[in-house]
CSV table of C-alpha atoms in Angstrom, one decimal:
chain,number,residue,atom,x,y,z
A,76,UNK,CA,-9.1,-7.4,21.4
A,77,UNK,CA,-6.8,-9.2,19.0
A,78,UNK,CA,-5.5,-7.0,17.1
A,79,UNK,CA,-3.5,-7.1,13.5
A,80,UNK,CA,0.0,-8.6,13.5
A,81,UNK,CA,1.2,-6.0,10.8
A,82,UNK,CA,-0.9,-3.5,9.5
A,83,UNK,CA,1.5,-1.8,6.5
A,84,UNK,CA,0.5,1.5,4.3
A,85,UNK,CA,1.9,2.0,0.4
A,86,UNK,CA,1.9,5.3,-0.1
A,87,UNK,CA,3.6,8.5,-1.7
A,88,UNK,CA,2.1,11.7,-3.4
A,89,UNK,CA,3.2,11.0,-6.5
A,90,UNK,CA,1.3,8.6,-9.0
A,91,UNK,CA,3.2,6.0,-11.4
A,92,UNK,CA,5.7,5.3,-8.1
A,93,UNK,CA,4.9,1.4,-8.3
A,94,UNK,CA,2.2,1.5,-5.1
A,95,UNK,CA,0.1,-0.4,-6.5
A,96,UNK,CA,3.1,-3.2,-7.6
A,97,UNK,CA,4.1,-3.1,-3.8
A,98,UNK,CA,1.3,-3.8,-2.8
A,99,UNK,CA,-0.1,-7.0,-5.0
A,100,UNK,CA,4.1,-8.3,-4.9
A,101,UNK,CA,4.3,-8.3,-1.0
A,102,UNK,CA,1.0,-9.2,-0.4
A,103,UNK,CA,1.3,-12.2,-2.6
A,104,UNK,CA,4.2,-13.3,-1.2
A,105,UNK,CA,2.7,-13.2,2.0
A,106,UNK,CA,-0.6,-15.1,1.0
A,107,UNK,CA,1.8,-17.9,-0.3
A,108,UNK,CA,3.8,-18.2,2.7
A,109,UNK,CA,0.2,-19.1,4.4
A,110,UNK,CA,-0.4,-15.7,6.1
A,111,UNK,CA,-3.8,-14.5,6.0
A,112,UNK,CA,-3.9,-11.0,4.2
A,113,UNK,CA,-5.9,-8.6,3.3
A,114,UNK,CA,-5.2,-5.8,0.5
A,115,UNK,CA,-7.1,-2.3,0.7
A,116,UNK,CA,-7.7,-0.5,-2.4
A,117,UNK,CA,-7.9,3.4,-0.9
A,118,UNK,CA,-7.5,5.1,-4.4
A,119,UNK,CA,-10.6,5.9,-6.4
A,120,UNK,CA,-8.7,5.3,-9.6
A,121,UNK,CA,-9.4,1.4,-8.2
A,122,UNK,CA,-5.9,0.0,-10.0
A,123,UNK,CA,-5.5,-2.3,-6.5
A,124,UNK,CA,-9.7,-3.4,-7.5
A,125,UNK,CA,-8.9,-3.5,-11.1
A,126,UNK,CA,-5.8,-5.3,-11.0
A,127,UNK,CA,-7.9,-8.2,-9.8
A,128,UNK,CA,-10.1,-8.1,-12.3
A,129,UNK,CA,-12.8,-6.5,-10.1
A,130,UNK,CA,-15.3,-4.3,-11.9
A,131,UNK,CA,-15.3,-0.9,-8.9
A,132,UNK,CA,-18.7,0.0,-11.3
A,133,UNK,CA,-20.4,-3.7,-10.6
A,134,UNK,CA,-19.9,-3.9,-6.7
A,135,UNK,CA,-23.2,-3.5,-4.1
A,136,UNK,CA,-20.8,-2.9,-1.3
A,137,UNK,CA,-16.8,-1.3,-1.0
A,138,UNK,CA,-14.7,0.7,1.2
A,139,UNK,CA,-17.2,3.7,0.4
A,140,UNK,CA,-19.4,1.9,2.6
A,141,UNK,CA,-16.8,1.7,5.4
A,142,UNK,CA,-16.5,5.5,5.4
A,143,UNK,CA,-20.3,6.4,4.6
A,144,UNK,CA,-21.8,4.5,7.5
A,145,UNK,CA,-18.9,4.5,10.1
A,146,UNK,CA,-19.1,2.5,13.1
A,147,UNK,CA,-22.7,1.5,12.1
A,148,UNK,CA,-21.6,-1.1,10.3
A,149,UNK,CA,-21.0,-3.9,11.4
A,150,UNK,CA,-17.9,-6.8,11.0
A,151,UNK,CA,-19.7,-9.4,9.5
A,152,UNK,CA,-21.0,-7.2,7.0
A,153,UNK,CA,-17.9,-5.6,6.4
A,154,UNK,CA,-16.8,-9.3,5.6
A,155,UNK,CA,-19.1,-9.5,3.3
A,156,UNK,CA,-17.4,-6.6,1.2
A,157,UNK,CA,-14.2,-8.2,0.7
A,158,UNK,CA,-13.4,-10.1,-2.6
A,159,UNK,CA,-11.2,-13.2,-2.7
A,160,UNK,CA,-8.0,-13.2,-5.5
A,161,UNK,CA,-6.9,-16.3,-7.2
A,162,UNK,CA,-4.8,-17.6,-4.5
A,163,UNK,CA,-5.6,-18.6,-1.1
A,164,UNK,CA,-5.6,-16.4,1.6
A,165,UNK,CA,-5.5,-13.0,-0.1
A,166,UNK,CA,-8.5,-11.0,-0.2
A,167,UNK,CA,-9.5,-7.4,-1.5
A,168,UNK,CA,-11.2,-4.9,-0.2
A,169,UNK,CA,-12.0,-2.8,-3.3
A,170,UNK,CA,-12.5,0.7,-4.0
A,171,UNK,CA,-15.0,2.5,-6.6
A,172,UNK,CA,-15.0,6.1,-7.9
A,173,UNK,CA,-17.5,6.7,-5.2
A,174,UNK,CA,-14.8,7.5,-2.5
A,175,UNK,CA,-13.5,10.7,-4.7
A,176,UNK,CA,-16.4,12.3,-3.3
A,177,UNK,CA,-15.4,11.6,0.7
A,178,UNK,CA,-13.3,15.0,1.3
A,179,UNK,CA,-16.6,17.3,-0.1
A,180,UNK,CA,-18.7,15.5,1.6
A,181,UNK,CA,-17.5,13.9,5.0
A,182,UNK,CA,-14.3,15.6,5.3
A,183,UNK,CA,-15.2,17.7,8.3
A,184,UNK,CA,-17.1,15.1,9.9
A,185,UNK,CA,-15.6,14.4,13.2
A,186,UNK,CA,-13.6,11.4,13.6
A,187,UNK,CA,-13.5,10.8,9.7
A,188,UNK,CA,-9.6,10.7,10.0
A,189,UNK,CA,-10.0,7.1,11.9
A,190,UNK,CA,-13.0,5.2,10.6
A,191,UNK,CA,-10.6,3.0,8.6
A,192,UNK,CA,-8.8,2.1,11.7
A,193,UNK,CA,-11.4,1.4,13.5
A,194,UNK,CA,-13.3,-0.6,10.5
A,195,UNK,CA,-9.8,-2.8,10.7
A,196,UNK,CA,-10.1,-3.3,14.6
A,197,UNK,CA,-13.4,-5.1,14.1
A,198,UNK,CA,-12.1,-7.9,11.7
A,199,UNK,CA,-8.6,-8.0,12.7
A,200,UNK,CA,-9.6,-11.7,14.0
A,201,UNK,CA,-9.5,-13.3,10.2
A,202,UNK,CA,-5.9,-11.5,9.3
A,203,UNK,CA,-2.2,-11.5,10.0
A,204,UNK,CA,-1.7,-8.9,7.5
A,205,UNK,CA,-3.3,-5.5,6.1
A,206,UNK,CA,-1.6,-3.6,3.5
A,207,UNK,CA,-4.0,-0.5,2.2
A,208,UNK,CA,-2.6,1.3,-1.0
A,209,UNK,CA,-2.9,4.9,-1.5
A,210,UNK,CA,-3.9,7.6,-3.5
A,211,UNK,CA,-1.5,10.1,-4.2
A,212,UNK,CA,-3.8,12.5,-3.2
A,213,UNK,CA,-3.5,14.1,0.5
A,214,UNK,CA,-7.0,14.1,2.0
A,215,UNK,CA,-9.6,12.0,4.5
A,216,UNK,CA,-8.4,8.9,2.4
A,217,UNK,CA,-4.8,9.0,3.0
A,218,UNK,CA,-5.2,10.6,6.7
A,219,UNK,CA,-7.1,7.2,7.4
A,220,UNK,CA,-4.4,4.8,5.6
A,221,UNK,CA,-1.7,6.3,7.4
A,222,UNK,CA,-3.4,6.5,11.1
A,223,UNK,CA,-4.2,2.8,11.0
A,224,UNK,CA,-0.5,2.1,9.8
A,225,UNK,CA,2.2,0.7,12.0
A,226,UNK,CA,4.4,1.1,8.9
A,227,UNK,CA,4.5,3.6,5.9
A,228,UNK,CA,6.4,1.9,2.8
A,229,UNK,CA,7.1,4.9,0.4
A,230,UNK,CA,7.8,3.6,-3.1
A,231,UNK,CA,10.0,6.1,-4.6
A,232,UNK,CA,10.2,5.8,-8.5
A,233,UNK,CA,14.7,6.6,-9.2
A,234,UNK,CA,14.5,9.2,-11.3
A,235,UNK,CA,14.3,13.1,-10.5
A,236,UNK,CA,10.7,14.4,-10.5
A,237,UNK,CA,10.2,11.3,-8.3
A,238,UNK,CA,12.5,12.4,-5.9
A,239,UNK,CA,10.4,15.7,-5.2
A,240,UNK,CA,6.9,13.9,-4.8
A,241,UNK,CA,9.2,12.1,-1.7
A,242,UNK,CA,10.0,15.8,-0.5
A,243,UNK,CA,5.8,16.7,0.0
A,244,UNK,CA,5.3,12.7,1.3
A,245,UNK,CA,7.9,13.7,3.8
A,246,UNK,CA,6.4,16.4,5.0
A,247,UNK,CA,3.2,15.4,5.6
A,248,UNK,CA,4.2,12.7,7.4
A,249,UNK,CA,6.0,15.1,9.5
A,250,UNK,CA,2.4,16.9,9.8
A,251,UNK,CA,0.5,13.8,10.5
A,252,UNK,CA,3.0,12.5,13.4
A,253,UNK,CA,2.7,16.0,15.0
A,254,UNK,CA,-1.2,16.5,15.1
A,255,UNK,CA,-1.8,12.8,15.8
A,256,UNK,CA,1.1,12.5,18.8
A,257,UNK,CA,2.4,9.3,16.6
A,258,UNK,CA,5.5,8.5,15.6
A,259,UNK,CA,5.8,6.6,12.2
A,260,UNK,CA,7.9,4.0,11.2
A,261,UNK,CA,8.4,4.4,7.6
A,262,UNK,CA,10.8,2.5,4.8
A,263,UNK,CA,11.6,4.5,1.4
A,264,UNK,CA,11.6,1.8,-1.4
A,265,UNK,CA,13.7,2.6,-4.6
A,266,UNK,CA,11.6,1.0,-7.8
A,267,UNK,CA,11.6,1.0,-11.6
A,268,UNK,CA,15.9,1.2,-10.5
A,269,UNK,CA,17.6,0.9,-14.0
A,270,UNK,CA,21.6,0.5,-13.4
A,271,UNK,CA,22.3,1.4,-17.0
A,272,UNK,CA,20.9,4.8,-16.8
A,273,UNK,CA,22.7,7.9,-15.1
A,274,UNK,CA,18.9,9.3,-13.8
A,275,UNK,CA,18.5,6.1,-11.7
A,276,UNK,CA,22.1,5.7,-10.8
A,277,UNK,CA,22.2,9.8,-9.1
A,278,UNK,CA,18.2,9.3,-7.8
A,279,UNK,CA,19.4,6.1,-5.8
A,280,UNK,CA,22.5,8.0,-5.0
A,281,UNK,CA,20.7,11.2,-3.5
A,282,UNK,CA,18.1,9.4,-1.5
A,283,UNK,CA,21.2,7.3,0.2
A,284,UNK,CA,22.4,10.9,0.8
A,285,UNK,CA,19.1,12.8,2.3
A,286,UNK,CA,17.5,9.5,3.3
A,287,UNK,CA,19.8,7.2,4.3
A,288,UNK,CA,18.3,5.8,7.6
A,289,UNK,CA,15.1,5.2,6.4
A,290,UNK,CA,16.3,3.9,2.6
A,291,UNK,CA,15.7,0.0,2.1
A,292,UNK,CA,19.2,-0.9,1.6
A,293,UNK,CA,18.0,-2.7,-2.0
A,294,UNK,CA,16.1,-1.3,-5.2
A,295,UNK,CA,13.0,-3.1,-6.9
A,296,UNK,CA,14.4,-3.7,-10.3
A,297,UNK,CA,12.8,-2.2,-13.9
A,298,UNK,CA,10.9,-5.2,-15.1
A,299,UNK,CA,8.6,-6.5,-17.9
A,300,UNK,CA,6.9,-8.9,-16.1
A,301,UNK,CA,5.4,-6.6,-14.0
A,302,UNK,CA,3.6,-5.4,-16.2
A,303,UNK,CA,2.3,-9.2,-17.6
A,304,UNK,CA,1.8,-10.4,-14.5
A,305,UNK,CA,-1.0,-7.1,-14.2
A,306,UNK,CA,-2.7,-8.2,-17.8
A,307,UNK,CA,-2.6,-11.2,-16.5
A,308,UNK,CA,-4.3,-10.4,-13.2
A,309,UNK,CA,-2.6,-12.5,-11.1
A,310,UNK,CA,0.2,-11.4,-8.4
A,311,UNK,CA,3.8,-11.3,-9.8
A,312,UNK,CA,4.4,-14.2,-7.4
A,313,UNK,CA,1.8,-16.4,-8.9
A,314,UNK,CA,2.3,-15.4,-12.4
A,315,UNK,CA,6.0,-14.6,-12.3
A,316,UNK,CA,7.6,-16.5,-9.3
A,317,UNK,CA,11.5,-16.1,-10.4
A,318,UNK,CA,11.6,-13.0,-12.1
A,319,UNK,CA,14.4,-10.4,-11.2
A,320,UNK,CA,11.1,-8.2,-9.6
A,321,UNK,CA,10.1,-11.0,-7.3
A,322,UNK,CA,13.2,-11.7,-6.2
A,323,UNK,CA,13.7,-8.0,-4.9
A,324,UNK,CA,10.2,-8.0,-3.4
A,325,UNK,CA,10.8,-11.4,-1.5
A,326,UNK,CA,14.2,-9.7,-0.2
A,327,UNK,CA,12.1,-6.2,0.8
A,328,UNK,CA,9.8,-8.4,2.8
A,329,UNK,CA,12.7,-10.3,4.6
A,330,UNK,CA,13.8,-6.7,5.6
A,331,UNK,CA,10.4,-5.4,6.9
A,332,UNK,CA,9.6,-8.5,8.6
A,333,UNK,CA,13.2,-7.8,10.7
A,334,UNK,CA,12.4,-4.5,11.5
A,335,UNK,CA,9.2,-5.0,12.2
């Protein structure tokens, strides 16, 4: 079977890290270089789903689905769930509030930690790309994001309290690879970096110290247009194509693609 050419995972147990910003940058960039991509919105606060200006309350079918009817359903209607952005070639699978409930009510299900995975295997014929973003939340949605992952991207925020939501990512990780027999390949992405401030100057400084191998060796930048581009609901690429943000993100995906 054909299978995924990258399959990436945003994620970090901390909220407000810039997850959401990886994902919409990197996948944009992607969708403009002519890959085919899909972004997965895995958080029931839907800020992947809203970003796009998708209304999580309006949708007959989302990832919900995915989880509540398993292998029963089937890839062309799975299809039929995804959303299309504004640009070519980037398409969202959205999220509704729906999926909070997953963990009381299908957590001890058996095989609940790979229905995502396998959901992915069916369609992997119409993308290069998948990049899912997280909730910062540790439970059946996460455990799916990261087992279908070949990479983790951990966007850590350079500032203190920031640095101890990496400490609990970390761990778990180390939980996952050892009850799933996988080993991850993960990058730690320093965001929201601020060069005139000591906090982000000694945050960048002490993941290069406990982190060093896995540390992207550049920082996403504090910036403004960030936030427009998200008003604006279109991808920082599209809306914001030379911006200082942009810039960083096109040099993060030059990395992963390398490593990859």
């Amino acid at each position: 079977m054909y299978q995924l050419v990258k399959i990436w995972t945003v994620a970090n147990q901390k909220g407000g890290v810039g997850k959401t910003t990886t994902t919409v940058s990197l996948g944009g960039i992607l969708a403009l270089q002519g890959k085919r991509v899909l972004l997965i919105d895995t958080d029931p606060h839907a800020s992947l789903t809203y970003y796009f200006g998708i209304d999580s309350e309006e949708l007959e079918v989302s990832v919900y689905d995915i989880f509540a009817r398993g292998n029963a359903m089937q890839s062309e209607e799975i299809l039929q769930a995804l959303c299309p952005s504004t640009i070519d070639n980037l398409d969202i699978l959205p999220a509704t509030m729906a999926i909070a409930t997953l963990d009381r009510s299908m957590g001890n299900r058996a095989g609940m930690g790979l229905v995502l995975k396998k959901a992915l295997e069916k369609i992997s014929e119409h993308y290069d790309y998948a990049i899912l973003d997280c909730p910062p939340v540790l439970g059946v949605l996460m455990v799916n994001a990261l087992a279908a992952s070949e990479r983790i991207l951990i966007p850590v925020q350079t500032e203190f309290l920031a640095l101890k939501g990496l400490d609990r990512m970390m761990r778990t990780m180390e939980l996952m690879q050892s009850s799933q027999s996988k080993k991850y390949q993960y990058t730690i992405v320093p965001t929201m970096y601020d060069k005139r401030t000591k906090a982000s100057l000694e945050a960048y400084k002490n993941l290069l110290s406990n982190y060093k191998e896995y540390v992207w060796p550049g920082v996403i930048p504090v910036d403004t247009k960030f936030r427009d581009a998200s008003l604006a609901q279109k991808v920082p690429i599209e809306y914001c194509p030379k911006s200082r943000g942009v810039f960083a993100y096109r040099a993060l995906l030059d990395y992963l693609l390398q490593v990859n």
